[in-house]
Coordinates of C-alpha atoms and ligand atoms in Angstrom, one line a residue:
M1 CA 21.7 -32.4 2.6
S2 CA 20.0 -35.8 2.8
T3 CA 16.2 -35.9 2.6
N4 CA 15.8 -37.0 6.1
Q5 CA 17.3 -33.7 7.3
R6 CA 14.4 -31.8 5.7
V7 CA 11.7 -30.8 8.2
L8 CA 8.2 -30.4 6.7
I9 CA 6.3 -27.4 7.8
F10 CA 2.6 -28.0 8.5
D11 CA 0.7 -24.8 9.0
T12 CA -2.5 -24.9 11.1
T13 CA -3.1 -21.2 11.4
M14 CA -6.5 -21.7 9.7
R15 CA -7.6 -24.6 11.9
D16 CA -5.9 -24.6 15.4
G17 CA -5.2 -20.9 15.0
E18 CA -8.8 -20.2 14.3
Q19 CA -9.7 -22.0 17.5
S20 CA -8.1 -19.1 19.4
P21 CA -10.9 -17.3 21.3
G22 CA -11.7 -14.3 19.2
A23 CA -10.1 -15.4 15.9
S24 CA -12.3 -16.4 13.0
M25 CA -11.7 -16.2 9.3
N26 CA -14.2 -16.3 6.5
R27 CA -13.7 -18.1 3.1
D28 CA -12.0 -15.2 1.3
E29 CA -9.7 -14.5 4.2
K30 CA -8.7 -18.2 4.3
I31 CA -8.0 -18.1 0.6
R32 CA -5.8 -15.1 1.1
I33 CA -3.9 -16.7 3.9
A34 CA -3.5 -20.0 2.0
K35 CA -2.0 -18.2 -1.0
A36 CA 0.4 -16.4 1.3
L37 CA 1.4 -19.7 2.9
E38 CA 1.9 -21.4 -0.4
E39 CA 4.1 -18.6 -1.7
M40 CA 6.1 -18.8 1.5
G41 CA 6.8 -22.5 0.9
V42 CA 4.6 -24.2 3.5
D43 CA 4.5 -27.9 2.8
I44 CA 1.1 -28.7 4.2
I45 CA -1.8 -26.2 4.8
E46 CA -4.5 -27.3 7.3
A47 CA -7.4 -25.3 6.0
G48 CA -10.1 -26.2 8.5
F49 CA -12.4 -28.7 10.0
P50 CA -15.0 -29.4 7.3
I51 CA -17.6 -31.0 9.6
A52 CA -17.6 -28.0 11.9
S53 CA -20.0 -25.9 9.8
Q54 CA -21.1 -25.2 6.3
G55 CA -18.7 -22.2 6.3
D56 CA -15.8 -24.3 7.3
F57 CA -16.6 -26.9 4.6
E58 CA -16.8 -24.2 1.9
A59 CA -13.6 -22.6 3.1
V60 CA -11.6 -25.8 2.9
Q61 CA -13.2 -26.6 -0.5
A62 CA -12.3 -23.1 -1.8
V63 CA -8.7 -23.4 -0.5
A64 CA -8.5 -26.8 -2.1
K65 CA -9.5 -25.3 -5.5
E66 CA -6.9 -22.4 -5.3
I67 CA -3.8 -24.1 -4.0
K68 CA -1.6 -26.0 -6.4
T69 CA 1.8 -26.7 -4.8
S70 CA 1.2 -27.1 -1.1
I71 CA -0.8 -30.1 0.2
V72 CA -4.2 -29.0 1.5
C73 CA -5.4 -30.8 4.6
G74 CA -8.8 -31.1 6.4
L75 CA -9.3 -32.2 9.9
A76 CA -11.7 -35.0 10.9
R77 CA -12.5 -36.8 14.2
A78 CA -12.5 -40.6 14.1
A79 CA -16.0 -40.7 12.7
K80 CA -17.4 -41.7 9.3
G81 CA -19.3 -38.4 8.9
D82 CA -16.3 -36.3 9.7
I83 CA -14.0 -38.2 7.3
D84 CA -16.5 -38.2 4.5
R85 CA -17.1 -34.5 4.8
A86 CA -13.3 -33.8 4.8
G87 CA -12.9 -36.1 1.7
E88 CA -15.7 -34.2 0.0
A89 CA -14.3 -30.8 0.8
L90 CA -10.8 -31.8 -0.4
K91 CA -12.0 -33.3 -3.7
P92 CA -10.8 -30.3 -5.9
A93 CA -7.3 -30.3 -4.3
A94 CA -4.3 -31.0 -6.5
R95 CA -2.6 -32.5 -3.5
K96 CA -4.7 -33.5 -0.5
R97 CA -4.4 -34.9 3.0
I98 CA -7.0 -36.0 5.6
H99 CA -5.9 -35.6 9.2
T100 CA -7.9 -37.7 11.5
F101 CA -7.4 -37.8 15.3
L102 CA -8.5 -39.6 18.4
A103 CA -7.5 -39.2 22.1
V104 CA -5.1 -41.8 23.5
S105 CA -4.5 -40.7 27.1
D106 CA -6.4 -42.8 29.7
L107 CA -7.9 -39.5 31.1
H108 CA -9.3 -38.5 27.7
M109 CA -10.5 -42.0 26.8
R110 CA -12.3 -42.4 30.2
V111 CA -13.7 -39.0 30.7
K112 CA -14.2 -37.6 27.2
L113 CA -14.6 -40.5 24.9
Q114 CA -15.9 -43.1 27.4
M115 CA -14.2 -45.7 25.3
T116 CA -12.0 -48.7 26.3
R117 CA -8.5 -48.9 25.0
E118 CA -9.5 -51.8 22.7
A119 CA -12.4 -49.7 21.3
V120 CA -10.0 -46.8 20.6
L121 CA -7.5 -49.1 18.8
Q122 CA -10.4 -50.3 16.6
A123 CA -11.5 -46.8 15.9
V124 CA -8.0 -45.8 14.9
T125 CA -7.9 -48.6 12.4
D126 CA -11.4 -47.9 11.1
S127 CA -10.9 -44.1 10.7
V128 CA -7.5 -44.3 8.9
T129 CA -8.9 -47.1 6.6
R130 CA -11.9 -44.9 5.8
A131 CA -9.7 -41.8 5.2
R132 CA -7.5 -43.9 2.8
Q133 CA -10.5 -44.3 0.6
Y134 CA -10.2 -40.6 -0.3
T135 CA -6.5 -40.2 -0.4
D136 CA -3.2 -42.0 0.1
D137 CA -2.0 -39.1 2.2
V138 CA -3.5 -39.7 5.6
E139 CA -2.2 -38.2 8.9
W140 CA -3.2 -39.7 12.2
S141 CA -3.0 -37.9 15.5
G142 CA -3.1 -39.3 19.0
E143 CA -4.7 -36.4 20.9
D144 CA -3.0 -35.9 24.4
S145 CA -0.2 -38.2 23.4
T146 CA 2.2 -36.7 25.9
R147 CA 0.0 -37.9 28.8
A148 CA -0.7 -41.3 27.3
D149 CA 0.6 -44.6 28.6
H150 CA 3.6 -45.5 26.5
D151 CA 2.7 -49.1 25.7
F152 CA -0.7 -48.0 24.6
L153 CA 0.6 -45.1 22.5
C154 CA 3.0 -47.5 20.7
R155 CA 0.1 -49.8 19.9
A156 CA -2.1 -46.9 18.7
V157 CA 0.7 -45.5 16.4
E158 CA 1.4 -49.0 15.1
A159 CA -2.3 -49.6 14.3
A160 CA -2.5 -46.2 12.5
I161 CA 0.5 -47.0 10.3
N162 CA -0.8 -50.5 9.6
A163 CA -4.1 -49.0 8.5
G164 CA -2.2 -46.7 6.1
A165 CA -1.3 -43.5 7.9
R166 CA 1.8 -41.9 6.2
T167 CA 2.2 -39.4 9.0
V168 CA 1.8 -40.0 12.7
N169 CA 1.4 -36.9 14.8
I170 CA 2.2 -37.0 18.5
P171 CA 0.5 -33.8 19.9
D172 CA 1.3 -32.2 23.2
T173 CA -2.3 -31.1 23.3
V174 CA -2.3 -29.4 26.6
G175 CA 1.2 -27.9 26.5
Y176 CA 2.3 -30.2 29.4
T177 CA 5.6 -31.7 28.3
V178 CA 9.2 -30.4 28.6
P179 CA 12.0 -30.6 26.0
D180 CA 14.0 -33.6 27.3
E181 CA 10.8 -35.6 28.1
Y182 CA 9.4 -34.9 24.6
H183 CA 12.7 -35.8 23.0
A184 CA 12.7 -39.1 24.9
L185 CA 9.1 -39.8 23.9
I186 CA 9.9 -39.5 20.2
K187 CA 13.0 -41.6 20.6
M188 CA 10.9 -44.2 22.4
L189 CA 8.4 -44.4 19.5
K190 CA 11.3 -44.7 17.0
N191 CA 12.8 -47.5 19.0
R192 CA 9.6 -49.4 19.9
V193 CA 7.0 -49.1 17.1
P194 CA 7.9 -51.8 14.6
N195 CA 6.6 -50.1 11.5
I196 CA 7.6 -46.5 12.4
D197 CA 10.0 -46.2 9.4
K198 CA 6.9 -46.3 7.2
A199 CA 5.6 -43.0 8.4
V200 CA 6.8 -39.4 9.1
I201 CA 6.8 -38.5 12.7
S202 CA 5.1 -35.2 13.3
V203 CA 4.9 -32.9 16.3
H204 CA 2.2 -30.5 17.4
C205 CA 2.9 -28.5 20.5
H206 CA 0.8 -26.1 22.5
N207 CA 2.3 -23.2 24.4
D208 CA 0.7 -23.4 27.9
L209 CA 4.1 -23.4 29.6
G210 CA 5.8 -21.3 26.9
L211 CA 7.7 -24.3 25.7
A212 CA 6.0 -25.1 22.3
V213 CA 9.0 -24.1 20.1
A214 CA 11.6 -25.6 22.5
N215 CA 9.6 -28.9 22.6
S216 CA 9.2 -28.9 18.8
L217 CA 12.9 -28.4 18.3
A218 CA 13.7 -31.2 20.8
A219 CA 11.4 -33.5 18.9
V220 CA 13.1 -32.7 15.6
Q221 CA 16.5 -33.6 17.2
A222 CA 15.0 -36.9 18.2
G223 CA 13.8 -37.7 14.7
A224 CA 10.5 -35.9 14.1
R225 CA 10.4 -34.6 10.5
Q226 CA 7.2 -32.6 10.5
V227 CA 6.4 -29.6 12.7
E228 CA 2.9 -28.3 13.1
C229 CA 2.8 -24.6 13.8
T230 CA 0.9 -21.4 13.2
I231 CA 1.8 -17.9 12.1
N232 CA 2.4 -15.6 15.2
G233 CA 1.8 -18.7 17.4
L234 CA -1.9 -18.3 17.2
G235 CA -4.0 -21.2 18.6
E236 CA -6.1 -22.7 21.4
R237 CA -5.5 -21.1 24.8
A238 CA -1.8 -20.0 24.9
G239 CA -1.4 -20.9 21.3
N240 CA 0.7 -23.3 19.2
C241 CA 4.3 -23.5 18.2
A242 CA 5.1 -20.2 16.3
M243 CA 6.2 -21.0 12.8
E244 CA 8.5 -17.9 12.5
E245 CA 10.3 -18.9 15.7
V246 CA 10.8 -22.6 14.9
V247 CA 11.9 -21.9 11.3
M248 CA 14.3 -19.1 12.3
A249 CA 15.7 -21.2 15.1
L250 CA 16.5 -23.9 12.6
R251 CA 18.0 -21.4 10.1
T252 CA 20.0 -19.4 12.7
R253 CA 21.4 -22.4 14.6
K254 CA 22.1 -24.7 11.7
D255 CA 25.5 -25.3 13.3
H256 CA 23.7 -27.1 16.1
M257 CA 20.6 -28.4 14.3
P258 CA 21.5 -29.4 10.8
Y259 CA 18.0 -29.4 9.3
T260 CA 16.3 -27.4 6.6
T261 CA 12.8 -26.3 5.8
G262 CA 11.3 -25.0 2.5
I263 CA 10.2 -21.7 4.0
K264 CA 11.1 -18.4 2.3
T265 CA 11.9 -16.6 5.5
E266 CA 11.9 -13.2 3.8
L267 CA 8.1 -13.5 3.7
I268 CA 7.7 -14.0 7.5
T269 CA 7.1 -10.3 8.4
R270 CA 4.6 -9.7 5.7
N271 CA 2.6 -12.8 6.5
S272 CA 2.7 -12.1 10.2
H273 CA 1.1 -8.7 9.5
L274 CA -1.5 -10.3 7.2
V275 CA -2.6 -12.9 9.8
S276 CA -2.7 -10.2 12.5
T277 CA -4.9 -8.0 10.3
I278 CA -7.2 -10.8 9.3
T279 CA -7.7 -12.3 12.8
G280 CA -7.5 -8.9 14.7
F281 CA -4.8 -10.3 17.0
P282 CA -2.0 -7.7 17.3
V283 CA 1.5 -8.9 17.7
Q284 CA 3.1 -8.0 21.1
P285 CA 6.1 -5.6 20.6
N286 CA 8.6 -8.0 22.3
K287 CA 7.4 -11.1 20.3
A288 CA 10.4 -13.0 18.9
I289 CA 11.1 -12.5 15.2
V290 CA 8.0 -10.5 14.3
G291 CA 7.5 -8.1 17.3
A292 CA 8.1 -4.4 16.6
N293 CA 11.0 -4.4 19.0
A294 CA 12.6 -7.7 17.8
F295 CA 15.3 -5.8 15.9
A296 CA 15.3 -2.5 17.9
H297 CA 18.3 -1.4 20.0
E298 CA 17.7 1.0 22.7
S299 CA 20.7 1.0 25.0
G300 CA 23.7 3.2 24.1
I301 CA 26.2 0.2 24.5
H302 CA 24.1 -1.9 22.1
Q303 CA 23.7 1.0 19.6
D304 CA 27.5 1.5 19.7
G305 CA 28.1 -2.2 19.1
M306 CA 25.6 -2.2 16.2
L307 CA 27.3 0.7 14.5
K308 CA 30.6 -1.1 14.6
D309 CA 29.3 -4.5 13.5
A310 CA 25.6 -5.5 13.5
S311 CA 26.5 -9.1 14.5
T312 CA 27.5 -7.9 18.0
Y313 CA 23.8 -7.7 18.9
E314 CA 21.9 -9.3 16.0
I315 CA 22.0 -13.1 15.6
M316 CA 20.0 -12.9 12.3
T317 CA 19.5 -10.0 9.9
P318 CA 16.3 -8.1 9.8
E319 CA 16.3 -8.6 6.0
S320 CA 16.3 -12.4 6.5
V321 CA 12.7 -12.1 8.0
G322 CA 11.7 -9.6 5.4
L323 CA 12.0 -6.5 7.6
R324 CA 13.2 -3.5 5.6
K325 CA 14.4 -0.2 6.8
S326 CA 11.5 2.3 7.1
N327 CA 11.3 3.6 3.5
L328 CA 9.9 7.0 2.7
V329 CA 8.0 5.9 -0.3
M330 CA 5.6 8.2 -1.9
G331 CA 3.5 11.3 -1.5
K332 CA 0.4 12.8 -3.0
L333 CA 1.9 13.3 -6.4
S334 CA 2.8 9.6 -6.9
G335 CA 0.9 8.0 -9.7
S336 CA -0.9 4.7 -10.0
R337 CA 2.0 3.0 -11.9
A338 CA 4.5 3.9 -9.1
F339 CA 1.9 2.7 -6.6
R340 CA 1.5 -0.6 -8.4
S341 CA 5.3 -1.2 -8.6
K342 CA 5.6 -0.4 -4.9
L343 CA 2.9 -3.0 -4.2
E344 CA 4.9 -5.6 -6.2
E345 CA 8.1 -4.6 -4.3
L346 CA 6.3 -5.2 -1.0
G347 CA 5.3 -8.7 -2.3
Y348 CA 1.6 -8.1 -3.1
K349 CA 0.0 -9.7 -6.1
L350 CA -3.4 -8.1 -6.4
G351 CA -6.0 -8.0 -9.1
D352 CA -6.9 -4.7 -10.9
N353 CA -9.9 -3.9 -8.7
A354 CA -8.0 -4.4 -5.5
V355 CA -5.1 -2.2 -6.8
S356 CA -7.5 0.6 -7.7
D357 CA -9.3 0.4 -4.4
A358 CA -6.0 0.5 -2.5
F359 CA -4.8 3.3 -4.7
K360 CA -7.9 5.4 -3.9
R361 CA -7.2 4.9 -0.2
F362 CA -3.6 5.7 -0.7
K363 CA -4.6 9.0 -2.3
D364 CA -6.9 9.8 0.5
L365 CA -4.2 9.1 3.0
A366 CA -1.6 11.2 1.0
D367 CA -4.0 14.1 1.3
K368 CA -3.8 13.9 5.1
K369 CA -0.3 12.6 5.7
R370 CA 2.8 14.2 4.3
E371 CA 5.1 11.3 4.4
I372 CA 4.0 7.8 3.6
F373 CA 6.2 4.8 4.6
D374 CA 6.1 1.1 3.6
E375 CA 4.4 0.3 6.9
D376 CA 1.5 2.7 5.9
I377 CA 1.1 1.0 2.6
I378 CA 1.1 -2.5 4.2
A379 CA -1.5 -1.4 6.8
L380 CA -3.7 0.2 4.2
V381 CA -3.5 -2.6 1.7
D382 CA -4.1 -5.4 4.2
D383 CA -7.0 -3.4 5.7
S384 CA -8.7 -2.7 2.4
V385 CA -8.1 -6.0 0.5
V386 CA -8.9 -8.1 3.5
R387 CA -12.3 -6.3 3.9
E388 CA -13.2 -6.6 0.2
N389 CA -16.1 -9.1 0.6
D390 CA -17.4 -8.1 4.0
R391 CA -21.2 -7.9 4.3
I392 CA -21.0 -4.8 6.5
K393 CA -18.7 -2.0 5.2
F394 CA -17.7 1.4 6.6
V395 CA -18.8 4.3 4.3
S396 CA -18.4 7.6 6.1
L397 CA -18.3 9.2 9.5
E398 CA -18.7 12.7 10.9
I399 CA -18.1 13.3 14.6
V400 CA -19.0 16.5 16.5
C401 CA -17.2 16.7 19.9
G402 CA -15.1 18.9 22.2
T403 CA -15.5 20.9 25.4
K404 CA -18.2 23.1 24.0
I405 CA -20.4 20.2 23.0
A406 CA -22.8 18.8 25.6
K407 CA -23.0 15.3 24.0
P408 CA -20.7 14.1 21.3
T409 CA -22.6 13.1 18.2
A410 CA -21.7 10.6 15.5
D411 CA -23.2 10.8 12.0
L412 CA -22.4 7.4 10.4
E413 CA -23.0 5.6 7.1
L414 CA -22.5 1.9 6.7
E415 CA -23.2 -0.3 3.7
I416 CA -25.0 -3.5 4.8
D417 CA -25.5 -6.2 2.2
G418 CA -25.1 -3.7 -0.6
V419 CA -27.5 -1.0 0.9
V420 CA -26.1 2.2 2.3
K421 CA -27.7 3.1 5.7
Q422 CA -27.3 6.3 7.7
T423 CA -27.8 7.2 11.4
K424 CA -26.9 9.6 14.1
A425 CA -26.2 8.7 17.8
T426 CA -24.8 10.4 20.9
G427 CA -22.5 9.0 23.6
D428 CA -20.4 9.8 26.6
G429 CA -17.4 10.5 24.3
P430 CA -16.8 10.4 20.6
V431 CA -15.9 6.7 20.6
D432 CA -19.0 5.8 22.6
A433 CA -21.1 7.9 20.2
L434 CA -19.6 6.1 17.2
F435 CA -20.1 2.7 18.6
N436 CA -23.7 3.5 19.6
A437 CA -24.3 4.6 16.0
I438 CA -22.9 1.3 14.7
K439 CA -25.1 -0.6 17.1
Q440 CA -28.2 1.3 15.9
L441 CA -27.5 0.2 12.3
T442 CA -26.6 -3.4 13.1
T443 CA -27.1 -5.4 16.3
N444 CA -26.9 -4.6 20.0
T445 CA -26.3 -8.1 21.4
Q446 CA -22.5 -7.8 21.5
H447 CA -20.4 -6.3 24.3
M448 CA -17.1 -4.7 23.9
Q449 CA -14.3 -6.3 25.9
I450 CA -11.2 -4.6 24.6
Y451 CA -10.5 -1.3 22.7
Q452 CA -6.8 -0.7 21.8
V453 CA -5.1 1.9 19.7
H454 CA -1.5 2.0 18.4
A455 CA 0.4 4.1 15.9
V456 CA 1.6 2.3 12.7
T457 CA 4.7 4.7 12.4
G458 CA 6.1 7.6 14.4
G459 CA 4.8 11.2 14.2
T460 CA 1.5 12.9 15.1
D461 CA 0.2 12.3 11.6
A462 CA 0.8 8.5 11.9
Q463 CA -2.0 6.1 10.9
A464 CA -3.8 4.6 13.9
E465 CA -4.3 0.8 14.0
V466 CA -7.3 0.0 16.3
M467 CA -8.2 -3.4 17.7
V468 CA -11.7 -4.1 19.1
R469 CA -12.7 -7.3 20.9
L470 CA -16.5 -8.1 21.0
E471 CA -18.2 -10.8 23.0
E472 CA -21.6 -12.4 22.3
N473 CA -23.0 -15.4 24.2
G474 CA -19.6 -16.4 25.4
K475 CA -18.0 -16.2 21.9
T476 CA -15.4 -13.6 21.2
V477 CA -14.2 -12.0 18.0
Q478 CA -11.5 -9.4 17.3
G479 CA -11.4 -6.8 14.6
Q480 CA -8.8 -4.4 13.3
G481 CA -8.9 -1.2 11.4
A482 CA -6.3 1.4 10.2
D483 CA -6.7 5.0 9.2
S484 CA -5.0 8.3 9.8
D485 CA -8.1 9.3 11.7
T486 CA -8.3 7.3 14.9
L487 CA -12.2 7.4 14.9
V488 CA -12.4 6.2 11.4
A489 CA -9.9 3.4 12.3
S490 CA -12.1 2.6 15.3
A491 CA -15.2 2.4 13.1
R492 CA -13.4 0.1 10.7
A493 CA -12.2 -2.1 13.5
Y494 CA -15.7 -2.4 15.1
V495 CA -17.2 -3.2 11.7
N496 CA -14.5 -5.7 11.0
A497 CA -15.3 -7.4 14.3
L498 CA -19.0 -7.4 13.5
N499 CA -18.3 -9.2 10.2
K500 CA -16.4 -11.8 12.1
L501 CA -19.3 -12.2 14.5
L502 CA -21.5 -13.0 11.5
V503 CA -19.1 -15.9 10.7
K504 CA -19.1 -17.0 14.3
R505 CA -22.9 -17.0 14.5
E506 CA -23.0 -19.1 11.3
K507 CA -20.6 -21.6 12.8
S508 CA -22.8 -22.1 15.8
E509 CA -25.9 -22.6 13.7
P510 CA -24.9 -25.2 11.2
A511 CA -28.3 -26.9 11.2
A512 CA -30.1 -23.7 10.4
L513 CA -27.7 -22.9 7.6
R514 CA -28.3 -26.2 5.9
A515 CA -32.0 -25.9 6.1
Ligands
LIG601 O1 -3.8 -30.2 20.0 C1 -4.2 -31.2 19.4 O2 -4.1 -32.4 19.9 C2 -4.8 -31.1 18.1 C3 -5.1 -32.3 17.3 C4 -6.3 -32.2 16.6 C5 -3.9 -32.6 16.4 O3 -5.0 -30.0 17.7
LIG602 ZN1 -3.8 -28.4 18.8

């Protein structure tokens, strides 16, 4: 396969994905996702927006220190301060990229930037030139490109490449375009921008009309060779192009689209679960590739076909996305060595402390649940490892409730910044009592918007996975928790959301943090 058939995968789960209302990631969570993306073969990892907050800066810097093979990228507006901050955060990276952007549609230039076309062109040149002082690998994006005047877009792309941009990104910022129109736009740029062969054309599609993946594929067919995407399609508003979908479409329909990516697709399911646990965004059951029903066959006719030959109703194998048959794995007699080798088989590379924490939780679970499946281990490990460095940690819970009790009571212990605190609270039901107890030990300024429970596996002894969405001053966060006891899972989910709220509060108070 010639090199120009290779499509680069640029993951922006930790930047555009983090802009999803409710999603936020702290430094350690970003390091964990970045390592998973690197292992998966992602070419470029956009780790954040360093000027946005001290926390963002430190997260990008930490990812830059850890990641060796993927390129680590930081976002910057067309402003000196932004670019310098991105350059500083990326200093430790083995391979780094600065991604600078400026709006190019007349609407955005007039209303948002209040800049003339000429001033925007000058700013494109100045910002790319400044970014090149930090690295040769500079990407320029024309925000709202799909609603821009074509002549002006050509001039802006040409100016960016002349100033040294190696990648030019043509975002469909508001998810407005449709496949044939986007295809024509990329072709138009290839035909009209004189220096276009000096840069890789990248695409970045939002999913407002549900067309992000289709638009990205149309652009690849027109000559784009970088696709910007996120795990589970996370992102602003309706989200971004879903990595698992675009990659599997290219792999499954190679007959029609002869392109390759460097993605190890067998890691898709595991990383989808990891991102879902970290962000608190559950994956809808009918989501393509990674939804719980994506490879399930309900109707008798389909089941009959599947028994005869799986290719009757499956266009890709579950194994190709890392989905394994539900494996009965272990029970209460399984030892730590067997547990460690199970973790390795599931693709986890954990340090000794993390393995022993996870083993302790596994033993607790095995005391309560007779049969433990791979899904249980994945839920448990993602839940405990991801929470390792949280400031607020769940310690214990006792609930008294039932028809003979006038008011359910929750007796709760939390560890807050290393100190164990205990309280009792009542409520209208056991969940209400529990959440009142958490508020007594923490803060009461947040409101609960969503509380959802689902079972990780079948059976009445299945682990519960709980999702909680909290809102405070217009900002939302989502938390997840898993346990065989639904109320403990609820406590873990609420506490997880609170830890995210701490990150969000920090992001909205950058000045206070720097002081
Ligand atoms: O959607 C968009 O235009 C962006 C740019 C910063 C690339 O996210
Ligand atoms: Zn975007």
